[in-house]
Each structure stands twice: as C-alpha cells, then as structure tokens.
Coordinates of C-alpha atoms and ligand atoms in Angstrom, one line a residue:
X1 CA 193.4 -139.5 160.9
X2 CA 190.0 -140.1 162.4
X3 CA 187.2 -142.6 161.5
X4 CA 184.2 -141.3 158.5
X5 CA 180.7 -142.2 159.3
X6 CA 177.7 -142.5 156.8
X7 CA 174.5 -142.1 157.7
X8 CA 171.3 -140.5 156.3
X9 CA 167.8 -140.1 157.6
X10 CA 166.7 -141.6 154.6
X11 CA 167.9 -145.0 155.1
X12 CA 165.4 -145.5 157.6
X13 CA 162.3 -144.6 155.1
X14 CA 163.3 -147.8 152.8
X15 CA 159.6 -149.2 153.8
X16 CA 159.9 -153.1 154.2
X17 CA 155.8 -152.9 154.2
X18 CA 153.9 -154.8 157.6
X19 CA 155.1 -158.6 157.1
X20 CA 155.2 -160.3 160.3
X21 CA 159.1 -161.5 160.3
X22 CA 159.7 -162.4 156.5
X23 CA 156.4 -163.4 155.9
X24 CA 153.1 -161.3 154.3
X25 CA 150.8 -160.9 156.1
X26 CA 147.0 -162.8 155.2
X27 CA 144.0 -164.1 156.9
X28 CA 146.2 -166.6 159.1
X29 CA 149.3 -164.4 159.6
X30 CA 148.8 -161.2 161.5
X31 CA 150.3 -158.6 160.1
X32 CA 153.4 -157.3 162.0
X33 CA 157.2 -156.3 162.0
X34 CA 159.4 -157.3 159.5
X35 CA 162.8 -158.4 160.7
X36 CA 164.4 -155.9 158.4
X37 CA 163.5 -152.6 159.2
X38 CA 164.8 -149.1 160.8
X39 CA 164.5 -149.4 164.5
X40 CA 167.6 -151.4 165.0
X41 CA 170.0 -149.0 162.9
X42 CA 168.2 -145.7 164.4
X43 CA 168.5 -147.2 168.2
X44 CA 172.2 -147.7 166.8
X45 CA 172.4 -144.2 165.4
X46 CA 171.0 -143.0 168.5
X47 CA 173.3 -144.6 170.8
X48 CA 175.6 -143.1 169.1
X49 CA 174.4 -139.9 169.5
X50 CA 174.0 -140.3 173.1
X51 CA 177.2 -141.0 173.7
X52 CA 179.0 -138.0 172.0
X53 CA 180.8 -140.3 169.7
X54 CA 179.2 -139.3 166.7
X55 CA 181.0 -136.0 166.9
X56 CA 184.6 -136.7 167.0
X57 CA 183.7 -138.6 164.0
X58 CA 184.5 -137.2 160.6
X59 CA 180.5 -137.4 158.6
X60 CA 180.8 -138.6 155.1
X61 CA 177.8 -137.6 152.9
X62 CA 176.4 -140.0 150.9
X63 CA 175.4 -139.7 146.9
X64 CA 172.8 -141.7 145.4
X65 CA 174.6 -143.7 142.5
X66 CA 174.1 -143.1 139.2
X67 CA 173.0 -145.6 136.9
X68 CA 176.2 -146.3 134.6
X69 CA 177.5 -146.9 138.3
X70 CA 175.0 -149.4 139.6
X71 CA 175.4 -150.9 136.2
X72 CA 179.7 -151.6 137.5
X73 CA 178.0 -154.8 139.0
X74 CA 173.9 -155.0 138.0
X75 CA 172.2 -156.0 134.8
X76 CA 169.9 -153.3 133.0
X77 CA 167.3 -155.6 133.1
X78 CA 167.2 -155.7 137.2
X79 CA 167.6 -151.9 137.3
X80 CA 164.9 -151.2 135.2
X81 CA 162.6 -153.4 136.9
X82 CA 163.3 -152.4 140.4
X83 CA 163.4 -148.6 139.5
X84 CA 159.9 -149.3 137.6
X85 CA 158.3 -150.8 140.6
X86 CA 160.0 -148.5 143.4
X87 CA 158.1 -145.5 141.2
X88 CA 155.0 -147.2 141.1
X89 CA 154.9 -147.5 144.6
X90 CA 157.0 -150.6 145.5
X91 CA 156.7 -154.7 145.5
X92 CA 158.8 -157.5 146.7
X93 CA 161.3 -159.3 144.3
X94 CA 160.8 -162.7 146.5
X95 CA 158.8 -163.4 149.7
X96 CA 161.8 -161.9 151.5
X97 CA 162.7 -159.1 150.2
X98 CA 159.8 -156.2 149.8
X99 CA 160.3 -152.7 149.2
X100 CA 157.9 -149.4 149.0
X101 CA 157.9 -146.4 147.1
X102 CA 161.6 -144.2 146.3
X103 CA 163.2 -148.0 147.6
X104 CA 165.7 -148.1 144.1
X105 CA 166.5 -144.4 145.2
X106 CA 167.2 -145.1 148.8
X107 CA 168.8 -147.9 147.6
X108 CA 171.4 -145.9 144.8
X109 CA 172.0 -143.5 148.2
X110 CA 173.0 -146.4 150.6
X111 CA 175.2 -148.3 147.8
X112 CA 177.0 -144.4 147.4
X113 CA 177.4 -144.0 151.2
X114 CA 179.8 -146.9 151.1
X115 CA 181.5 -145.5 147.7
X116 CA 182.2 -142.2 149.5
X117 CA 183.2 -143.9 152.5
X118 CA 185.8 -145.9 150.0
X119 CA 186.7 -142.3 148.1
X120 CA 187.5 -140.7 151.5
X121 CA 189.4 -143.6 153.2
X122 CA 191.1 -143.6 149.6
X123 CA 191.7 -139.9 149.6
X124 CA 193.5 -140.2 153.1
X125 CA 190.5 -138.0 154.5
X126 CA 189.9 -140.8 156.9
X127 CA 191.8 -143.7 158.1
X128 CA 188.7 -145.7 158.2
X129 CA 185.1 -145.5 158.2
X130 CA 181.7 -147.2 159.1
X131 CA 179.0 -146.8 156.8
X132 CA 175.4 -147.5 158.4
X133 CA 173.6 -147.8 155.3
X134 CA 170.1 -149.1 154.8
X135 CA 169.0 -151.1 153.0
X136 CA 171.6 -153.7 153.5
X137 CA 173.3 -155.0 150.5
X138 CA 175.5 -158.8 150.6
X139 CA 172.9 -160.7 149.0
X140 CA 171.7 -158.9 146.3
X141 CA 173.6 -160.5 143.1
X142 CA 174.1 -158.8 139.9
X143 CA 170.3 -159.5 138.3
X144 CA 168.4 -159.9 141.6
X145 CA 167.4 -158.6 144.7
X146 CA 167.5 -161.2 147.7
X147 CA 167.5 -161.5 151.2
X148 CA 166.8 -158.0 152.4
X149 CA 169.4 -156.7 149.8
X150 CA 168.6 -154.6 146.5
X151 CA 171.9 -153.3 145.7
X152 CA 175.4 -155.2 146.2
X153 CA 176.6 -152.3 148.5
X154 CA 180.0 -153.8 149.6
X155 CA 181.0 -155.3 145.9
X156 CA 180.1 -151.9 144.1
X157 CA 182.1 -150.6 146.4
X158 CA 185.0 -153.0 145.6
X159 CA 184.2 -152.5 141.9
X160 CA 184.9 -148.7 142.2
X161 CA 188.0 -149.3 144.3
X162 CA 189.1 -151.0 141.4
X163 CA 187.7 -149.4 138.5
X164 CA 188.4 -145.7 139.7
X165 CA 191.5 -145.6 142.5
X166 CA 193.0 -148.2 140.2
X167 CA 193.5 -151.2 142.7
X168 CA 194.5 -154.2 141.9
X169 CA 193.6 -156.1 145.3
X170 CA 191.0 -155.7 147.7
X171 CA 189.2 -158.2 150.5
X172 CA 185.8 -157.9 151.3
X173 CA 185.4 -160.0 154.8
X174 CA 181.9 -160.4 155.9
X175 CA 180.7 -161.5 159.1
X176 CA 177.3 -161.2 159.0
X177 CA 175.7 -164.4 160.4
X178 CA 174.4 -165.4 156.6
X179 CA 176.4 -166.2 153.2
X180 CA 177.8 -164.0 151.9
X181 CA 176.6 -165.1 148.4
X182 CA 176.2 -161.2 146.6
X183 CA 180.3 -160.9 146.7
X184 CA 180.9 -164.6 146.2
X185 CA 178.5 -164.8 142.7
X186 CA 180.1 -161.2 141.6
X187 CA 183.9 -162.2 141.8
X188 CA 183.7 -165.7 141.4
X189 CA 186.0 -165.5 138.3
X190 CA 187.6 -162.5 139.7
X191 CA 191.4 -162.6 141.1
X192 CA 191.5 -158.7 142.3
X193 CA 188.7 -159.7 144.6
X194 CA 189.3 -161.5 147.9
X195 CA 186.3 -162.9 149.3
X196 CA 186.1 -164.3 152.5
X197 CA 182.3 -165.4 154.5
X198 CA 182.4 -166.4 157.9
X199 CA 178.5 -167.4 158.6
X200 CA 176.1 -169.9 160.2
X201 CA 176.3 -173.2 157.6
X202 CA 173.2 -173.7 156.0
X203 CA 171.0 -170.8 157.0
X204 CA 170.7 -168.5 154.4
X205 CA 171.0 -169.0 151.6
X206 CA 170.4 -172.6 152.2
X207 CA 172.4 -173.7 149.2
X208 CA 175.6 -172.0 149.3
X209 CA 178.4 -171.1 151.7
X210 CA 180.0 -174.4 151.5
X211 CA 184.1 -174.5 152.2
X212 CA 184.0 -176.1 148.8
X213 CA 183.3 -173.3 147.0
X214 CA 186.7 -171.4 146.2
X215 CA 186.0 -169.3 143.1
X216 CA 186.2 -170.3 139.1
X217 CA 189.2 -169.7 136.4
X218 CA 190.7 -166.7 137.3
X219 CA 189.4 -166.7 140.5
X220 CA 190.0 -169.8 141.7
X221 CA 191.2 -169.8 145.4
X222 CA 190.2 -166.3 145.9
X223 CA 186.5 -167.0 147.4
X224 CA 186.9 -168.6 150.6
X225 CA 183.7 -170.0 153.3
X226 CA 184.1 -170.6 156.8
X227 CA 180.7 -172.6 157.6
X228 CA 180.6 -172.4 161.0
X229 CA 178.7 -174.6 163.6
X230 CA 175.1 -173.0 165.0
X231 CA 175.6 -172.5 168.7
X232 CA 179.8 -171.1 167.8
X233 CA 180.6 -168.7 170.2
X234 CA 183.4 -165.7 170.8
X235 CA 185.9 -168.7 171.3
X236 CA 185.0 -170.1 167.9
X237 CA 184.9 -167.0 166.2
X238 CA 188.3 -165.3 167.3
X239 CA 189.7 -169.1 166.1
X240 CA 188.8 -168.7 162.8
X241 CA 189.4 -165.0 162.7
X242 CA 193.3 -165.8 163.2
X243 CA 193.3 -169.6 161.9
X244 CA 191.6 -168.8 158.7
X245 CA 190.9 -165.0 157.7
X246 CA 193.9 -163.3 159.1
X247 CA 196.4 -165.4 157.3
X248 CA 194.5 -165.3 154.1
X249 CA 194.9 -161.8 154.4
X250 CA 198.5 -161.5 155.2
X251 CA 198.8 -164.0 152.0
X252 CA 196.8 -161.7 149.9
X253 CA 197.9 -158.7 150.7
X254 CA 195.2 -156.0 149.8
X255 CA 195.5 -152.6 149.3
X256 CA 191.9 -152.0 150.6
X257 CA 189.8 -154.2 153.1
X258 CA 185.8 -153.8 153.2
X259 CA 184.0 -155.5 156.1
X260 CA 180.4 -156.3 155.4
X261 CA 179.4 -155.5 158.9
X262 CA 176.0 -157.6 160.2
X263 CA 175.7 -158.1 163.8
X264 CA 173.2 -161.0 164.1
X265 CA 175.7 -163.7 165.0
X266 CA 174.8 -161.9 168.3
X267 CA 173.4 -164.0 170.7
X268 CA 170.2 -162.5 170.6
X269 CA 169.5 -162.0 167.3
X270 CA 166.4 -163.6 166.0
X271 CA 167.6 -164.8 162.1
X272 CA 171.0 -166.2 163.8
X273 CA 171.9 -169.1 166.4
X274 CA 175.2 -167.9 167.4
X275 CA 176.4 -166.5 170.5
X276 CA 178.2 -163.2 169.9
X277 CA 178.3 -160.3 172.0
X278 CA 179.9 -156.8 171.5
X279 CA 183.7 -157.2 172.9
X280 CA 183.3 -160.0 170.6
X281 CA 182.6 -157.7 167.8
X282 CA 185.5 -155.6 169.7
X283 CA 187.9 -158.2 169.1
X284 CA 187.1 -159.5 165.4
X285 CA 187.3 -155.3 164.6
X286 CA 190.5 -155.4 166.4
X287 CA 191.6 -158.3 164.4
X288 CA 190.7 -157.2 161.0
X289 CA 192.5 -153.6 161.6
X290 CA 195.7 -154.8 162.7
X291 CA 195.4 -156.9 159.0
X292 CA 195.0 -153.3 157.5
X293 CA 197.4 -151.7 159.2
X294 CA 199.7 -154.7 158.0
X295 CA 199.0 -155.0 154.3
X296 CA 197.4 -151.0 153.7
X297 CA 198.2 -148.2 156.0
X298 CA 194.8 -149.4 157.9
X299 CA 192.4 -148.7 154.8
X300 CA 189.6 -150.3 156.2
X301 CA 185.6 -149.8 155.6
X302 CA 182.3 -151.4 156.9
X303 CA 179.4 -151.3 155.6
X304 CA 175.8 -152.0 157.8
X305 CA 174.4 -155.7 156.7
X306 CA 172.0 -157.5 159.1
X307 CA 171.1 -157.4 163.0
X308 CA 167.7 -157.5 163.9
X309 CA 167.6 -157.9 168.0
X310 CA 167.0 -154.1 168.9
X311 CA 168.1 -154.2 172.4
X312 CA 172.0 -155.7 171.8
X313 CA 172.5 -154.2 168.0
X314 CA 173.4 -150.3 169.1
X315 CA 175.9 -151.8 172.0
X316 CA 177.6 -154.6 169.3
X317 CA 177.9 -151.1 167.0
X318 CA 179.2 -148.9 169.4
X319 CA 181.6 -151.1 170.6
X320 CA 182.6 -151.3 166.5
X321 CA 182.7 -147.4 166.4
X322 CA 184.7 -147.2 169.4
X323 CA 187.7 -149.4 168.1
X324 CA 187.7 -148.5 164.6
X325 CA 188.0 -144.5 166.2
X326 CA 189.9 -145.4 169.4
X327 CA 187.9 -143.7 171.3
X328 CA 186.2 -144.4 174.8
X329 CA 182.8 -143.4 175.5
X330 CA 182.8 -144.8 178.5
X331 CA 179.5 -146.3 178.1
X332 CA 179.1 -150.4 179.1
X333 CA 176.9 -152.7 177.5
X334 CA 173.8 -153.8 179.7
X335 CA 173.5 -156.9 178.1
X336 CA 177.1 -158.2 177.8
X337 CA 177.5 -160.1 181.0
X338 CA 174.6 -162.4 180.5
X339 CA 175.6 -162.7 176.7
X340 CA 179.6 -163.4 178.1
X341 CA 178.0 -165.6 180.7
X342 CA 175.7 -168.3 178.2
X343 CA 177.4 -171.8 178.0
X344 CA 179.4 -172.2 175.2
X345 CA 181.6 -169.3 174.2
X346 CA 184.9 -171.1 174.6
X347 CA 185.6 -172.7 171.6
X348 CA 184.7 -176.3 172.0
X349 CA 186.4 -179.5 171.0
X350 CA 183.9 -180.3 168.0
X351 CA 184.3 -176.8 167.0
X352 CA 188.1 -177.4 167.0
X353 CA 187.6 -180.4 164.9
X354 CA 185.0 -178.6 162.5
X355 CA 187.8 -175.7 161.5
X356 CA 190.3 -178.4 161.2
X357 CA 187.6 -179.6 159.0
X358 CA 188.1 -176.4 156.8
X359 CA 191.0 -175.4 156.9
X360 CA 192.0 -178.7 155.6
X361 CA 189.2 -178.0 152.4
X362 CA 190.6 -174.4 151.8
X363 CA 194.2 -175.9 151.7
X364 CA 193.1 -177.8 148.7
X365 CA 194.1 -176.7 145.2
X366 CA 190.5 -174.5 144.5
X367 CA 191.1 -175.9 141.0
X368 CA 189.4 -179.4 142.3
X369 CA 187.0 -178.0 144.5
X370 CA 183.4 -177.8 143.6
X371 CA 181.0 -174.9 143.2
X372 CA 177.3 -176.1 145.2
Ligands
ZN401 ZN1 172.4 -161.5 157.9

C-alpha cells in the first residue's frame, strides 16, 4: 500500500490580503507579504513535482465539507459569519488572521482534503497519506478563527474518524512550532481524543501550551504539552519524541494517528526560534510511523499547518513525503549542512533538565493539574 496525497490548486487562492508579516498595512507599515500565504506550499508542491515523487503517489481528491459536517466541531454562529463575510468579499476575524473572497469555501475544501485522506487511509486505499491543505487549520477553535486557521482541519478530521469509521481512539500529534490550542479546546473533556503539542513555550498563543494543562472530566490526562525551550534543536526534539510522545502512544494505543504537520520549528523559519532541519523532520516522521505501525497497521495522516521560510519548507516536506512513501528521490537538501552545522542541535544539559521538568508534570494525576 502506497502513501495518498491532497492537494488542490485552490488552496493557494485563500487570499491572506497585502499585510506586511501579520500586520495591515497603513501610513507607517508598508504594505507587503503576509507570513501565511501560498508560495511556501506551491515551492513545496513543486518540489515535489520536480522530483517525480508526486507520481508514485496515490492523489486523493478533496471535497469541500458540507455544513452539518463543519458543524461536527464549529458553532452556527461562526459559520454563518465567516461564510457571510467570505461572500462579501472577505475580512479578518483578528489582526492575524484575514481572509478574501470564496475563503469559507476554500476553507470547507482544505478541512475535506484531510477527511478524504482519513476515509482512504480508513478504507485501506492507502497506508498513509499527506494532506497539503491550505489554509492551515490547529488554531481555529470551535466559534473562532485564529492564527492563520478558519477551520479545525486536523480535529474534524478526528471527529469523523470517530463519528463515521466508528473509532473509539485516535491521537492527533502536532509539531508545528505553535500550540496546538484548536485540538486541545475541542477534546478537552474528550477521552477518544489523544492530544499531544510539542511547540515553542510561550509563542503562540501566548497563554496556553503549558504542561499543566492535561484535559477536564472525561478527558483528563488525555491532552498532553511539551513546552519546549526556544533555541531546542534535533537533539531536543528526537528526546521528547521517544521520552514523551512515543510512550504516550504506546500507552494509548490508537486506532488512527493524525500529525498536524507545520515545519516552522525549522531553523529558518521566521514565526519560530527552533533549530530543525529536514532529516530532523525525517526522523520525528520515522518516529511517529513505527508508533502506527505498532498500535494500527500504520494508519497514519498529516495535515499541512505552518512553515513560512520558502527556501527550507519544500526540502523539510520532501524529506516527509519520502519516508511516509519509502521512496528515494535522490534529491539532497541544499540547506541541510549549514542547518545540521548551527550550535546547539545536540540536546543540551538544561534542555535535559527542562523535559525532566515535564515529564515529571505529565506524570501527575491530570485530575490536580490546572487549565491556564
Ligand atoms: Zn505554526
């Protein structure tokens, strides 16, 4: 069984508008490039392309979702909103997250791209899949867009693996350098949903991501942050990948794994201060497979989050295609020696001490712990 890709030229016409970085543009702030927009998942597509490994992959189409199935996770309210202002030619829900016209449609289509990734890996079409949707989706909760995000790709997609394949346990890991505070908010009380952040501690949002935070009544203990340290490199990373996520994977044991995918703990990336390069990527993709192939026959999907540093992204996504398929493109990263080569990729003592730190936090009974 091969790997499914998503992908549809439409993601890339979700118009994020002309703010320079995050911010709108005025009569002191030139108007510019937003961090979130296409080029970085296009230069990704097209790498892809280029390297003939988008044809040994099986192509998943997406479907825009319907609205009792954006309603699985998102209040009325929000919907009708967002779809009012996406047909009257777009807006912004918060400084940071603007959108243009047809957004809430592009939007339903990226949120089905990872359903039908989840339906074929389901159906035993695939063995796994990548799904490079736009726009992104971890932060969005159920009555609000934020951070880039209007639709909670990744936990819809958990919702229908539960809700229509009948599953009673599934993980969502994200690595994307930010909280992952859509998944955390939507299963807080949930026990069928495992939700595990590794991220930068305190970036964004500002106000959640603690270690603390572990998940309410039913779902106590099943929401787990890993806060890590800016400046944490491959070292770092792989340590809490089989300190902390793997065994809480092996413990839960879930029939389906979904990897919200971002890529700007890269070293480059402009939104992030980590230090990641793509075997790094290589290795956590490696990591979080063999889990699969452990606890579910490999069911494994990724949905696209962030990654805004153009030049690195593609390589750091090919070298994510490549394992999940098993295939070799023979094609090296230009950037990876000078990313392996910056100080501090070995995991370093008061990086030790800070996962110590953690593990120590998520070892307590989540019933004590607090919510931030
Ligand atoms: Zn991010």
């Amino acid at each position: 069984m091969g790997t499914g890709f998503v992908w549809h030229e439409l993601f890339m016409w979700h118009s994020t508008g002309c703010h320079a970085g995050i911010y709108k543009p005025g009569l002191t702030i030139q108007p510019g490039t937003p961090f979130e927009e296409a080029e970085t998942k296009r230069r990704f597509k097209n790498l892809l392309d280029v390297s003939g490994i988008t044809d040994d992959l099986f192509h998943i189409r997406p479907r825009a979702l319907r609205r009792d199935e954006l309603e699985m996770v998102h209040s009325a309210a929000y919907l009708d909103e967002l779809e009012a202002m996406s047909k009257a030619g777009g807006g912004a829900f918060s400084a940071n997250t603007p959108f243009g016209a047809g957004s809430y449609d592009i939007a339903a289509l990226s949120a089905g791209g990872v359903i039908e990734a989840v339906d074929a890996v389901m159906r035993g079409d695939v063995k796994n899949a990548y799904a490079l949707v736009r726009p992104p989706g971890h932060h969005a909760v159920a009555d609000a867009a934020m951070g880039f995000c209007l639709f909670a790709n990744g936990s819809l997609a958990a919702k229908h693996a539960i809700e229509k394949h009948g599953l009673e346990r599934v993980a969502i890991v994200d690595w994307d350098v930010h909280h992952g505070n859509g998944a955390q908010d939507i299963f807080w009380e949930s026990s069928k949903v495992l939700t595990i952040s590794i991220h930068q501690k305190g970036n964004y949002p500002s106000d959640s991501g603690c270690a603390e935070e572990r998940g309410l009544g039913a779902g106590a203990g099943y929401n787990l942050n890993i806060p890590m340290l800016p400046g944490s490199g491959h070292g770092a990373y792989l340590g809490a990948m089989d300190t902390l996520i793997v065994p809480a994977l092996r413990e839960f044991d879930p029939q389906l794994i979904i990897v919200s995918c971002g890529f700007d703990a890269g070293a480059y990336d402009p939104l992030g201060r980590m230090l990641l390069h793509s075997d790094s990527f290589r290795d956590l993709t490696q990591r979080v497979m063999e889990a699969a192939d452990i606890s579910c026959k490999g069911k494994l999907v990724m949905c696209h989050e962030g990654g805004y540093e153009q030049n690195t992204v593609p390589y750091m996504g090919l070298a994510v295609i490549e394992t999940l398929s098993g295939i070799k493109t023979g094609i090296s990263d230009p950037n990876l020696n000078d990313m392996k080569g910056l100080f501090g990729q070995e995991t370093q003592s008061y990086q030790r001490e800070h996962l110590m730190e953690i593990r120590k936090l998520l070892q307590c009974p989540a019933e004590t712990a607090r919510r931030s």
